[in-house]
mmCIF file of C-alpha atoms in Angstrom:
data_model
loop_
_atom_site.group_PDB
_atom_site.id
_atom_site.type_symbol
_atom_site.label_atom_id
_atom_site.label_comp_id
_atom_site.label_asym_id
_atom_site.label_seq_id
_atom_site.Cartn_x
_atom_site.Cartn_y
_atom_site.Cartn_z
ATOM 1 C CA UNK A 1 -40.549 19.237 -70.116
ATOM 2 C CA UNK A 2 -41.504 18.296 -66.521
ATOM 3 C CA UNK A 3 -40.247 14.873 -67.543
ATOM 4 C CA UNK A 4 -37.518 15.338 -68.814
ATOM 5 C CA UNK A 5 -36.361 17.512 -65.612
ATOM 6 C CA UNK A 6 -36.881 14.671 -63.473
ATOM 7 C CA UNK A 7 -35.143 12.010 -65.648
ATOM 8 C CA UNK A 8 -31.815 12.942 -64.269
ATOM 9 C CA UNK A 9 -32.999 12.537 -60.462
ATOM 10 C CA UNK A 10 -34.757 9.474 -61.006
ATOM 11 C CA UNK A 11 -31.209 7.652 -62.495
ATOM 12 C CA UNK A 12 -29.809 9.223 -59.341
ATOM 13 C CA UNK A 13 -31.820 7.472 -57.071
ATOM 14 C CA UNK A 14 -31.411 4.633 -59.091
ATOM 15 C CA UNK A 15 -27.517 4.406 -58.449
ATOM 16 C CA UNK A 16 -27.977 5.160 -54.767
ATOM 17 C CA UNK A 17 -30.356 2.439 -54.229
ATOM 18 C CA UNK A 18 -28.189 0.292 -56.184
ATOM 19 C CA UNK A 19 -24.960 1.621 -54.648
ATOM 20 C CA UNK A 20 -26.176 0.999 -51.009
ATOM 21 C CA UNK A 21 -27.334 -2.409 -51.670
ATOM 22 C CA UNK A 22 -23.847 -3.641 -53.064
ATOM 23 C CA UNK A 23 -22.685 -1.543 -49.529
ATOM 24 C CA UNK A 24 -24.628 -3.713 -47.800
ATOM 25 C CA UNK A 25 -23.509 -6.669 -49.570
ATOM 26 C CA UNK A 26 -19.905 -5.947 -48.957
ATOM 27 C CA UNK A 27 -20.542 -5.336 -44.442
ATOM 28 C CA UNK A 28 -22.480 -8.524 -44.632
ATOM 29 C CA UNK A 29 -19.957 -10.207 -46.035
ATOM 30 C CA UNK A 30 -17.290 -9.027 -44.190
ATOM 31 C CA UNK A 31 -19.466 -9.461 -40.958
ATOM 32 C CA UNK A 32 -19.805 -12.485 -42.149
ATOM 33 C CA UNK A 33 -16.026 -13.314 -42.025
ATOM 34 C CA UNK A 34 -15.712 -15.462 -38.956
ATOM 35 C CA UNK A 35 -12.094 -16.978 -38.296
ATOM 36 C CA UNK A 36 -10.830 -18.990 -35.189
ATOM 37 C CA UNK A 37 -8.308 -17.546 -33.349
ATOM 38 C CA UNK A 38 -6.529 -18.046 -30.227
ATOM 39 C CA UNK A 39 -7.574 -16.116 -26.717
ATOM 40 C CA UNK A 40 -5.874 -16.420 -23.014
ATOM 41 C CA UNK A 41 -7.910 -18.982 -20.901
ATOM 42 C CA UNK A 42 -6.208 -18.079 -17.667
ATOM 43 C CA UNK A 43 -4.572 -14.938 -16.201
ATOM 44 C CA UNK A 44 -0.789 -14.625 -17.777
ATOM 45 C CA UNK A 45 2.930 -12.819 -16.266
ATOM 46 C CA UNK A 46 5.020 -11.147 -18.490
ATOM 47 C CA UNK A 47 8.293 -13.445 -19.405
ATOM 48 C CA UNK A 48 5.921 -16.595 -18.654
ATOM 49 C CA UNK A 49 5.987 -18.907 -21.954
ATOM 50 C CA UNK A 50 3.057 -19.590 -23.357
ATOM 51 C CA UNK A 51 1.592 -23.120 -22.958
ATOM 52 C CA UNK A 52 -1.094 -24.735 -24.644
ATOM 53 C CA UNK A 53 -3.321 -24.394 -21.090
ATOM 54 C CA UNK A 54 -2.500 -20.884 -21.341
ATOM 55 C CA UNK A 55 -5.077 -20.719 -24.703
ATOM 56 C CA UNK A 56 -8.560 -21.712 -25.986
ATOM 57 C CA UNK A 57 -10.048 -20.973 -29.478
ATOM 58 C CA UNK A 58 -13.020 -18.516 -30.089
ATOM 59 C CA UNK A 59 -14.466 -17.880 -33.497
ATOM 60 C CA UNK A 60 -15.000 -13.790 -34.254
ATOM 61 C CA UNK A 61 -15.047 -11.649 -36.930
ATOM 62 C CA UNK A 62 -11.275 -10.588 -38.105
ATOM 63 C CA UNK A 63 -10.115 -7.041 -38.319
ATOM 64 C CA UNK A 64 -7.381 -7.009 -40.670
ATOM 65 C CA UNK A 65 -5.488 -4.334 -38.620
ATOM 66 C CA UNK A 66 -5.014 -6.930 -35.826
ATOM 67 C CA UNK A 67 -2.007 -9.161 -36.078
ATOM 68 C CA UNK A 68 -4.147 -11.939 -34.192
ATOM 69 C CA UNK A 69 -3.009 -15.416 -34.276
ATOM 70 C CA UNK A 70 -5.276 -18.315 -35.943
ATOM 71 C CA UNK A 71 -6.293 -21.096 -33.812
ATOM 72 C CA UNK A 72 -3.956 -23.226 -36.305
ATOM 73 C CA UNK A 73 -0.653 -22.029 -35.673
ATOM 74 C CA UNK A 74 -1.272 -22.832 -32.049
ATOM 75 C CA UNK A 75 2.092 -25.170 -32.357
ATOM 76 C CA UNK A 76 3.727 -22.368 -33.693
ATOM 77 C CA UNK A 77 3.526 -19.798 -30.623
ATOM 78 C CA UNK A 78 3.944 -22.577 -27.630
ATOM 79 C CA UNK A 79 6.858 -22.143 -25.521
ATOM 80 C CA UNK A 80 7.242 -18.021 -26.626
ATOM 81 C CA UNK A 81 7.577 -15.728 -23.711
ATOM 82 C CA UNK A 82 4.750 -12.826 -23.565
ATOM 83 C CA UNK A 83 6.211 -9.264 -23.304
ATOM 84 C CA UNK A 84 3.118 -8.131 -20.869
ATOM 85 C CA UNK A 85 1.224 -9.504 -18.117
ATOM 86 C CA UNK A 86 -2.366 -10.240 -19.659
ATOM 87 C CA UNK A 87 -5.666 -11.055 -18.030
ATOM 88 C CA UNK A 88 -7.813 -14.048 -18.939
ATOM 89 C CA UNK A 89 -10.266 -13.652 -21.975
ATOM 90 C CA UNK A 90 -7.417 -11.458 -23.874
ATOM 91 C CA UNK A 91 -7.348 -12.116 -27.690
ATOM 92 C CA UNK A 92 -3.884 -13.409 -28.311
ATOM 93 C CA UNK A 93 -1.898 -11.392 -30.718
ATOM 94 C CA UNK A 94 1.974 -11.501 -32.479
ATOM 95 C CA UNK A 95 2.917 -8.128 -30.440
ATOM 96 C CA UNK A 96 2.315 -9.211 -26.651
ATOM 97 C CA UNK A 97 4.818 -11.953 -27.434
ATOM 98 C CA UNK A 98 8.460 -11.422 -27.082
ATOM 99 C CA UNK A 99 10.960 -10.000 -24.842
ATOM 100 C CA UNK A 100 9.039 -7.638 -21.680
ATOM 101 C CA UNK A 101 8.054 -4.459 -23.069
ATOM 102 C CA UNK A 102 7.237 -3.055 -19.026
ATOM 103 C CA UNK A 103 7.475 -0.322 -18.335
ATOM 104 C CA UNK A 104 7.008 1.487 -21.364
ATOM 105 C CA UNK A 105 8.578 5.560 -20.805
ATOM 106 C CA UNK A 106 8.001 7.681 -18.264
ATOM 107 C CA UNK A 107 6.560 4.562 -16.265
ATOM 108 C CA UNK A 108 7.728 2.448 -13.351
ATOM 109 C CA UNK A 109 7.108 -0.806 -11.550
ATOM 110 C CA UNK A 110 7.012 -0.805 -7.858
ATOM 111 C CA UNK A 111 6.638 -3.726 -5.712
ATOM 112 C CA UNK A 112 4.445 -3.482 -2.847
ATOM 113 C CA UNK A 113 3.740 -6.590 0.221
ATOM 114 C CA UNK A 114 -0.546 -6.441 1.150
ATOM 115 C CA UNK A 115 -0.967 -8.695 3.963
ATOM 116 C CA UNK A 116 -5.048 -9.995 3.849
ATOM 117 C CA UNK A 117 -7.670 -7.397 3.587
ATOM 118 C CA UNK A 118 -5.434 -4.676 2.095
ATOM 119 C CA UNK A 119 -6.404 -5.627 -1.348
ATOM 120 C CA UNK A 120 -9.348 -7.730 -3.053
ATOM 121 C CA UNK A 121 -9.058 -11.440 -2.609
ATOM 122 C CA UNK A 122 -9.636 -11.442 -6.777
ATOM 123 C CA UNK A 123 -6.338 -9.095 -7.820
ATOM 124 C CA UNK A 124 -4.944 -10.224 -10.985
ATOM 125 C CA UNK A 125 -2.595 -8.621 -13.487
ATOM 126 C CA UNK A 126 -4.551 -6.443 -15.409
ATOM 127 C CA UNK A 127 -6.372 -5.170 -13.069
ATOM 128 C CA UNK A 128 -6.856 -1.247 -12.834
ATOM 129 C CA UNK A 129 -6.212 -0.027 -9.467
ATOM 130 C CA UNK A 130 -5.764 2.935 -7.392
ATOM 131 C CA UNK A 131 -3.029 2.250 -4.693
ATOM 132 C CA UNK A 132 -3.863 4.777 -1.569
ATOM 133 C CA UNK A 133 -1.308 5.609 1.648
ATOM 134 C CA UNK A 134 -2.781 6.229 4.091
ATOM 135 C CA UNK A 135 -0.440 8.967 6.277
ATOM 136 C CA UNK A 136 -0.726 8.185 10.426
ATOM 137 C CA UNK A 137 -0.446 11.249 12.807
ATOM 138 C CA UNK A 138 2.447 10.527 14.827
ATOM 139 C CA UNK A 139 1.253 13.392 17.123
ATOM 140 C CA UNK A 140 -1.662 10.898 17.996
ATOM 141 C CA UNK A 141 -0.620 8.008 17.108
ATOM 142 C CA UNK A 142 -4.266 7.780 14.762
ATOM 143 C CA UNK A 143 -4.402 7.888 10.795
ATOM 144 C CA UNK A 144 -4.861 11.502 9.392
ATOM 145 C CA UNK A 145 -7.343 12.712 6.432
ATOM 146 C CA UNK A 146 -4.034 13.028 4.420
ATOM 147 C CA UNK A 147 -3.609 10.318 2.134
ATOM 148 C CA UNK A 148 -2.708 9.942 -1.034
ATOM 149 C CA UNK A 149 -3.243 7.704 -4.330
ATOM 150 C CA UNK A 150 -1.910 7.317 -7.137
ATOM 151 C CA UNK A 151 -3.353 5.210 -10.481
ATOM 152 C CA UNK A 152 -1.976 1.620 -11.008
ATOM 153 C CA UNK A 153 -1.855 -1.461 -13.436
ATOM 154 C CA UNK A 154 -1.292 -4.204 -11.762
ATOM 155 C CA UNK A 155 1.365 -6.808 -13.443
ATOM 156 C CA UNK A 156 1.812 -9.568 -10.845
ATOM 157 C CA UNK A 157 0.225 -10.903 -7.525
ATOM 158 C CA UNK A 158 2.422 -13.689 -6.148
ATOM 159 C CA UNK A 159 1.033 -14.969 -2.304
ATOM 160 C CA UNK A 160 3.099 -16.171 -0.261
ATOM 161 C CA UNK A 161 3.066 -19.949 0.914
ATOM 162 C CA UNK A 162 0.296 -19.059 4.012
ATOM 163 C CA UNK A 163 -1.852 -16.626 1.396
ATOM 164 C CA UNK A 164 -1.345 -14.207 4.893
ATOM 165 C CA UNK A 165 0.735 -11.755 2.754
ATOM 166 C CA UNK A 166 0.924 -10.910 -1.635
ATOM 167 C CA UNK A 167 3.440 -9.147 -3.718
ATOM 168 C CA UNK A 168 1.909 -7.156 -5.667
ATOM 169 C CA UNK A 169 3.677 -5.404 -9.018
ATOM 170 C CA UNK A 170 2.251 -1.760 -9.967
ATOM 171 C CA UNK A 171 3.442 -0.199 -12.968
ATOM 172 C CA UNK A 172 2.577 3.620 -12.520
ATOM 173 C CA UNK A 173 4.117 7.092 -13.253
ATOM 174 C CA UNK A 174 7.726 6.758 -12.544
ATOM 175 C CA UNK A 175 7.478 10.080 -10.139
ATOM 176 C CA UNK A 176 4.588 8.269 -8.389
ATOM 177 C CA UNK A 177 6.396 4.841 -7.996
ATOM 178 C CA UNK A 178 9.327 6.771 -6.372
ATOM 179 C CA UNK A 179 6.792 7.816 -3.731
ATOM 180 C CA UNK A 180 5.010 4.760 -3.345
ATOM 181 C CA UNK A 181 8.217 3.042 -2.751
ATOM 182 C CA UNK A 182 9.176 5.057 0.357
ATOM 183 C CA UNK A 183 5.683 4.376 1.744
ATOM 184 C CA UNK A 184 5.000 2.506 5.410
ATOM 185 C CA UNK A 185 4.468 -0.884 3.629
ATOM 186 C CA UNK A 186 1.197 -1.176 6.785
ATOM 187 C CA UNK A 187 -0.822 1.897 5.440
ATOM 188 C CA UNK A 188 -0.678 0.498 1.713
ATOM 189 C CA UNK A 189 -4.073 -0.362 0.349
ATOM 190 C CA UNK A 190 -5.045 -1.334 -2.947
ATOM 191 C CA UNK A 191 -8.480 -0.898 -4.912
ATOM 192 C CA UNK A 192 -9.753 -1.853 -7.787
ATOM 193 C CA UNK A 193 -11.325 0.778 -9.739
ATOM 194 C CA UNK A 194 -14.094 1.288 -12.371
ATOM 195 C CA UNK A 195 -13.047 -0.593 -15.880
ATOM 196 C CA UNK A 196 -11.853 -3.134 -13.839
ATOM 197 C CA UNK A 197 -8.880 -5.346 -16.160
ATOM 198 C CA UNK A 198 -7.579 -3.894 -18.870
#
């Protein structure tokens, strides 16, 4: 009787040892998927057109839900404008390129000049930043405790021809951009925060 009892449990365990080994087989497999596709070897500008500096292959494993582009249809994307500004390292993919997709609603871009030692001597576009103003006491002529800052993603540095002053694009809350803009373009300072690029 007691035998017959366990039958049933012991073709259970049967199909889930069998049923997690063809699991297994499947991830492997797919794991196992490598493809080479295209990723940004240098820093890139939105509107810039892609050159074929601009890329270098890598071989990783392929999620279907990415539109990435194959390391053979390099020929095929040369000379197309991307739509954002991209860091280096970035896995190339068909929706960054086209016309400029900045700034997306409810955002702004605000231009701001950083003479040396207002900013880090590495800013690139990408970069996560918070941009702080510094208020000055006019009373006293010193800098007050009342600042403020306001999150940024930075989508351009462009020096000048000396390197003694940058403009640097922020895309940030439209509101916050506003404010930014009216800002003493001396008490500007730019940081780079935790997550670094995006």
């Amino acid at each position: 009787m007691s035998r017959r009892r366990s039958l049933p449990y012991l073709l259970l365990g049967v199909l889930l040892v069998l049923g997690c080994a063809t699991g297994g087989v499947v991830v492997a497999t797919q794991l196992g998927h490598r493809e080479a596709v295209l990723v940004l070897a240098r820093p890139v500008t939105v509107g810039q057109e892609l050159s074929a500096q601009d890329v270098r292959e890598v071989s990783i494993s392929v999620d279907s839900s990415l539109a990435v582009i194959p390391a053979r249809s390099r020929s095929e994307v040369q000379g197309r404008a991307f739509a954002y500004s991209l860091p280096a390292g970035a896995l190339l993919t068909r929706h960054i390129l086209g016309d400029a997709r900045i700034p997306p609603p409810g955002q702004a871009v605000a231009a701001v000049g950083l003479k040396v030692g207002q900013y880090p001597s590495d800013l690139q576009a990408g970069s996560r930043v918070t941009v702080v103003v510094a208020a000055s006491d006019t009373s006293t002529g010193s800098t007050a405790s009342r600042s403020s800052a306001w999150d940024a993603t930075v989508t351009g540095v462009h020096s000048s021809a000396n390197d003694q002053v940058a403009a640097v694009s922020l895309q940030m809350a439209r509101d916050d951009a506003r404010q930014l803009a009216a800002a003493p373009a001396g008490q500007i300072s730019v940081v780079v925060v935790h997550g670094g690029v995006r």
